[in-house]
Coordinates of N, CA and C in Angstrom, one line a residue:
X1 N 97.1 60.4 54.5 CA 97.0 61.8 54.4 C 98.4 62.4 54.3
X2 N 98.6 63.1 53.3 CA 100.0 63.8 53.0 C 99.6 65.3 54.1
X3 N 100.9 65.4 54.7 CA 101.0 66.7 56.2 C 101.1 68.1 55.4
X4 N 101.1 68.0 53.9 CA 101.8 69.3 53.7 C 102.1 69.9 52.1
X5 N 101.5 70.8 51.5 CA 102.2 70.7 50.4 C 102.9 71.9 50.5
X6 N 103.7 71.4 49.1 CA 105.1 72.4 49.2 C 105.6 73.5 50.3
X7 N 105.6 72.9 51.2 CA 105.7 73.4 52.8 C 104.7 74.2 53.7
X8 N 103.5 74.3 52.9 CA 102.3 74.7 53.7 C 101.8 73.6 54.6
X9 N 102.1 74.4 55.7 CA 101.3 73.4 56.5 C 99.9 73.9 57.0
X10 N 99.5 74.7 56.3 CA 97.8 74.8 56.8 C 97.3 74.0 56.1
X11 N 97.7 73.4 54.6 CA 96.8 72.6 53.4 C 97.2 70.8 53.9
X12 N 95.9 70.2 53.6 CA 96.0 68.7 54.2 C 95.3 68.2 52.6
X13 N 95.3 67.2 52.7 CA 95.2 66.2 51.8 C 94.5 64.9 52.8
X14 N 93.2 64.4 52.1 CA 92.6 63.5 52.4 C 92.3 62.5 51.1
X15 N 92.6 61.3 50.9 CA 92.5 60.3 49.8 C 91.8 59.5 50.5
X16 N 90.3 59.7 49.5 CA 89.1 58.6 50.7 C 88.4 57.6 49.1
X17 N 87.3 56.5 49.1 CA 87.2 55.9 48.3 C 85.7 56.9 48.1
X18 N 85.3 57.3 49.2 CA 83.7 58.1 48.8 C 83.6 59.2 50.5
X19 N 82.5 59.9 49.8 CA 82.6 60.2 51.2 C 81.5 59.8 52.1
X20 N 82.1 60.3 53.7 CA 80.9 59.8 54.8 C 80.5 60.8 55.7
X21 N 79.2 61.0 56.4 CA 79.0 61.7 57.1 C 80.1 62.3 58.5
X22 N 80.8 61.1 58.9 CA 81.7 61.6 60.2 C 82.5 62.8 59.5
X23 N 83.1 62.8 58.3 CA 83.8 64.1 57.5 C 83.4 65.4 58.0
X24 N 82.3 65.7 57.9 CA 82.1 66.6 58.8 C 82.6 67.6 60.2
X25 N 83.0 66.6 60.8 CA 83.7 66.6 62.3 C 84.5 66.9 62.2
X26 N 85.3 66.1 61.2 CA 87.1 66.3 60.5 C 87.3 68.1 59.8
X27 N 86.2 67.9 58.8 CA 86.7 69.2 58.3 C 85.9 70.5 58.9
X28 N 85.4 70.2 60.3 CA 84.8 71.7 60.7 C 85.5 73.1 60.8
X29 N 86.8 72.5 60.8 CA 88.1 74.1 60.9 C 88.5 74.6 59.4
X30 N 88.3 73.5 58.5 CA 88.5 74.0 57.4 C 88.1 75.3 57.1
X31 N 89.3 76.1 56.3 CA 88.5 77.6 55.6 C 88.2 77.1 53.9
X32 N 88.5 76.0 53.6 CA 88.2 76.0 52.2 C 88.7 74.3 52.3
X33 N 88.0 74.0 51.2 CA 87.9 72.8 50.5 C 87.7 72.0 49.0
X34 N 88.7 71.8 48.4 CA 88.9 71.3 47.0 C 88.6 69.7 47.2
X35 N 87.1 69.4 46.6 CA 87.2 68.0 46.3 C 87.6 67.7 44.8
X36 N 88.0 66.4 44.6 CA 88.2 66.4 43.5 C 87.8 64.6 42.8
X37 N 87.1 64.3 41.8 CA 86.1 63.1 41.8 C 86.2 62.9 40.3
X38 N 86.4 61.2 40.1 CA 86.3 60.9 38.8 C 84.6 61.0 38.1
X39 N 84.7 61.1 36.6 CA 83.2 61.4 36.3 C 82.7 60.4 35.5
X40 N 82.0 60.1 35.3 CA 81.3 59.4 34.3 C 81.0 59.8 33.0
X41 N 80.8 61.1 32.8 CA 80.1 62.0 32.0 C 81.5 62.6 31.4
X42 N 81.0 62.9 30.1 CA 82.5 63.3 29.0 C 82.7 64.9 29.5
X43 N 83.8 65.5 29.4 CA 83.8 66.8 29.7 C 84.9 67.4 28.6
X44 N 84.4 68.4 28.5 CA 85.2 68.9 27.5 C 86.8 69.4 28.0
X45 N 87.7 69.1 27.7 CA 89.0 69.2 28.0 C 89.5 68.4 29.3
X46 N 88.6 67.4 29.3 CA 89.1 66.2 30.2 C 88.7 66.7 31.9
X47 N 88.4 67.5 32.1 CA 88.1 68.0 33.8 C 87.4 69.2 33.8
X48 N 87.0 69.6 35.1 CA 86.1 71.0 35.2 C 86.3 71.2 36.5
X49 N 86.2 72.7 36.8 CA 85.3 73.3 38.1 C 84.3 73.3 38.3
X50 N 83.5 73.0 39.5 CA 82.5 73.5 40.1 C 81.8 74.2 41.1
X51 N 81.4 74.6 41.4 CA 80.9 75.1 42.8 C 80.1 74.1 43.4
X52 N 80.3 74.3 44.8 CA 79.6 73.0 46.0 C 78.9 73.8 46.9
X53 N 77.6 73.9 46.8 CA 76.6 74.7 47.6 C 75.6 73.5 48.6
X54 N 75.6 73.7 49.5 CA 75.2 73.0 51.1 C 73.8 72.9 50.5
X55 N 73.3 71.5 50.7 CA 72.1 70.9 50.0 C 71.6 69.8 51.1
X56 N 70.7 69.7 52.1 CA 70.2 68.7 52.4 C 69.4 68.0 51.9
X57 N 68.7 68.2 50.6 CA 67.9 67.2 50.6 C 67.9 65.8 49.8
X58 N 69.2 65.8 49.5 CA 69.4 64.8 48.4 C 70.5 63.6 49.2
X59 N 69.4 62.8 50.7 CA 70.3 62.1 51.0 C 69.8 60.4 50.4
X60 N 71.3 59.6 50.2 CA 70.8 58.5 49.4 C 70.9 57.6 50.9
X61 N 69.2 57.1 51.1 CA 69.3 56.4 52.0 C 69.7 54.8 52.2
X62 N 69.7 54.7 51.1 CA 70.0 53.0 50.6 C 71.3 53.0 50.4
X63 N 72.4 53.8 51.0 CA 73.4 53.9 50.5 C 74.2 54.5 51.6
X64 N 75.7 54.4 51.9 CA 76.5 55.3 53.2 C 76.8 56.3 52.4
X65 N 76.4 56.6 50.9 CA 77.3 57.9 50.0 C 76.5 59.1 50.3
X66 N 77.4 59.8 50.3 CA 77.0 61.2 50.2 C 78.0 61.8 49.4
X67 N 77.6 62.9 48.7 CA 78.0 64.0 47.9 C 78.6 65.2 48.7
X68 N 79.2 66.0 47.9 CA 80.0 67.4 48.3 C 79.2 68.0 48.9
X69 N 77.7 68.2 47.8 CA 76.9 69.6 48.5 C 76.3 69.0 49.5
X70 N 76.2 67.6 50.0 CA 75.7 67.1 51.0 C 76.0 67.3 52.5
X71 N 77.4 67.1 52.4 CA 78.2 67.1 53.2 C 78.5 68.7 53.6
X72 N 78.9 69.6 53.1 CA 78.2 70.8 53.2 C 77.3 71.5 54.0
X73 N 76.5 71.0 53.4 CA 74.6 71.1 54.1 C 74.5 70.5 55.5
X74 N 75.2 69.4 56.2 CA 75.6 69.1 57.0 C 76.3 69.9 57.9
X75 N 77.5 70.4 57.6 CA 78.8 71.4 58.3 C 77.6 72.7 58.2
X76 N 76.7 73.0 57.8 CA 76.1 74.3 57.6 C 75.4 74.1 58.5
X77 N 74.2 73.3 58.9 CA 73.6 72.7 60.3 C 74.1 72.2 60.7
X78 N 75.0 71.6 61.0 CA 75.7 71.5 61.9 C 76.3 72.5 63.4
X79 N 77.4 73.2 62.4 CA 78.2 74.2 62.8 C 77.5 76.0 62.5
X80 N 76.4 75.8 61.6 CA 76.5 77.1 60.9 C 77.4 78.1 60.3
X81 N 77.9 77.2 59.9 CA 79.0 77.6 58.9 C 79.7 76.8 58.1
X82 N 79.8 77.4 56.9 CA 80.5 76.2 55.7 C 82.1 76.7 55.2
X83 N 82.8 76.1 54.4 CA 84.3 76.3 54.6 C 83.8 76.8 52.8
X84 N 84.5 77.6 52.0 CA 84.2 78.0 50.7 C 84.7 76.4 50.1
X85 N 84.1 75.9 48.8 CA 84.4 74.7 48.8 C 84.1 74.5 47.1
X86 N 84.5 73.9 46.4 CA 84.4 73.8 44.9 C 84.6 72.1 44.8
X87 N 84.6 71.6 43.7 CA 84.3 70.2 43.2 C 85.3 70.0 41.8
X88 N 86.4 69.4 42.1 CA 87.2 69.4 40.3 C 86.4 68.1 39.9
X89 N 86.1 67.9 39.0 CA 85.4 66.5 38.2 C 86.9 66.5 37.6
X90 N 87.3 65.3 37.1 CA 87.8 64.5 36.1 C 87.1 63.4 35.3
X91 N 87.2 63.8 34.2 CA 86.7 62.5 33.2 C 87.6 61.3 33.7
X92 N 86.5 60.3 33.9 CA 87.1 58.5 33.1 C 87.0 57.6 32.6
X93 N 87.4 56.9 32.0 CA 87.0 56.1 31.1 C 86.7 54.6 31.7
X94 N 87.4 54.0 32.6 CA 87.1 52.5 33.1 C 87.1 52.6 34.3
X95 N 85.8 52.5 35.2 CA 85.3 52.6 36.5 C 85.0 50.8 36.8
X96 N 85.6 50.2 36.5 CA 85.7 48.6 36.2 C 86.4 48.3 37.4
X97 N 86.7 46.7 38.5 CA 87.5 46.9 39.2 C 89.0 47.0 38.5
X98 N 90.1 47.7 39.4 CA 91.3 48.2 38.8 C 91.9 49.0 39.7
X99 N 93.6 49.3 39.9 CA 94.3 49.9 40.4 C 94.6 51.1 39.8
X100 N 94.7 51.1 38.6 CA 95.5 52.0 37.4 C 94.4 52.6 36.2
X101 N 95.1 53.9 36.2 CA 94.1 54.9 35.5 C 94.4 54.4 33.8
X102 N 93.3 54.3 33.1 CA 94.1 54.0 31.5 C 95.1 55.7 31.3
X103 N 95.7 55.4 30.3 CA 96.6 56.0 29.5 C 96.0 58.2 29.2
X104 N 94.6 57.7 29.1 CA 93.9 59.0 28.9 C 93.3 59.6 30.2
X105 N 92.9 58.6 31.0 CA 92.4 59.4 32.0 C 93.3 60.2 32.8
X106 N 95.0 59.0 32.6 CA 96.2 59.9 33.9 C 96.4 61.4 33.0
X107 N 96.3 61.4 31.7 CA 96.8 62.3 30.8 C 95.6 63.8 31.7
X108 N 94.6 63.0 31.8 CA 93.6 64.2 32.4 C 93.9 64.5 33.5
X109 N 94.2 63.3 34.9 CA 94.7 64.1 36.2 C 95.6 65.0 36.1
X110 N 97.0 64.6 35.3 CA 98.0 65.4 35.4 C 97.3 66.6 35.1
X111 N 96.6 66.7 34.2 CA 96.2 68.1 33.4 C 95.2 69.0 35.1
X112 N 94.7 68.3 35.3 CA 93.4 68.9 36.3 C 94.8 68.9 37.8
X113 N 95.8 68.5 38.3 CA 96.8 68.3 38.9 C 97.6 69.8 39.3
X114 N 97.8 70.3 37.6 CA 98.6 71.1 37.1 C 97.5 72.8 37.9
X115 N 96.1 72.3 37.2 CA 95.5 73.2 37.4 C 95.5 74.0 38.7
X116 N 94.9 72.7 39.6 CA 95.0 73.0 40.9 C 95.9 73.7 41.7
X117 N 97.0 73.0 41.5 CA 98.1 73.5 42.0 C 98.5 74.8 41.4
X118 N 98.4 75.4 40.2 CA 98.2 76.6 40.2 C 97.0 77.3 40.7
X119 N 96.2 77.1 40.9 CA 95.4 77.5 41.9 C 95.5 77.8 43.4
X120 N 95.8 76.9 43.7 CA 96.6 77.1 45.0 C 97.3 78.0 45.5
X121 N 98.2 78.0 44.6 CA 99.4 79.1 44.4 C 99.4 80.6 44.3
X122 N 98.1 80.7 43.4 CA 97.7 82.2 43.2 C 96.2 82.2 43.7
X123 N 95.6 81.5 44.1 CA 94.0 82.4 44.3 C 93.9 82.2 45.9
X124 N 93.2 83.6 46.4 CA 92.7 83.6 47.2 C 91.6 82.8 48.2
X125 N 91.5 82.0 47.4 CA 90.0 81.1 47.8 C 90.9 80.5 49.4
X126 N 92.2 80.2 49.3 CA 92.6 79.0 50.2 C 93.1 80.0 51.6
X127 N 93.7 81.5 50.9 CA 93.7 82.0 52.3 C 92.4 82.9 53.0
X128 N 91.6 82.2 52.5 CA 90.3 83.6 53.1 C 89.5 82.5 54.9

């Protein structure tokens, strides 16, 4: 977990392989939350936003995964209350085992990277 960006210390950073239900717990103080997730599906200009609305009923029970709006839906019953929360997709091309993004996909983080972080910088979403 990186403590900080560019000297904000209210913003954290979590680098997980999927998510899990205990997340929940972790991010109950959160006022907002940017996930951000490789795609399978082509997107036009390599990445996107989305919105992440609290969903219980799409749990995969054959499975420990759960999704954004899942997890969500959780903190909402849970707590009764959800943190405002969006979804960046990135396109990728080789979901194969592997350390390293090919040549096109890092071209796309940087790009979706750039975004964010101007986002950050100027929208409101992170101080409300």
């Amino acid at each position: 977990m990186k403590e900080s960006y560019k000297g904000r210390s209210d913003i954290r950073f979590l680098e997980l392989h999927q998510l899990d239900p205990t997340l929940a717990e972790d991010l109950r103080e959160a006022s907002s939350i940017i996930f951000i997730d490789a795609s399978l599906e082509e997107i036009e200009g390599g990445w996107q936003w989305g919105d992440v609305k609290p969903e219980l009923s799409r749990l995969h029970y054959l499975s420990h995964f759960i999704d954004p709006s899942f997890l969500m839906g959780m903190m909402e019953s849970l707590y009764q209350q959800i943190p405002a929360s969006c979804l960046v997709s990135i396109q990728g091309d080789d979901f194969g085992m592997g350390e390293r993004l090919t040549p096109a996909a890092e071209k796309r983080a940087n790009k979706a990277i750039a975004g964010i972080s101007s986002f950050i910088e100027t929208n409101s979403f992170l101080d409300s």
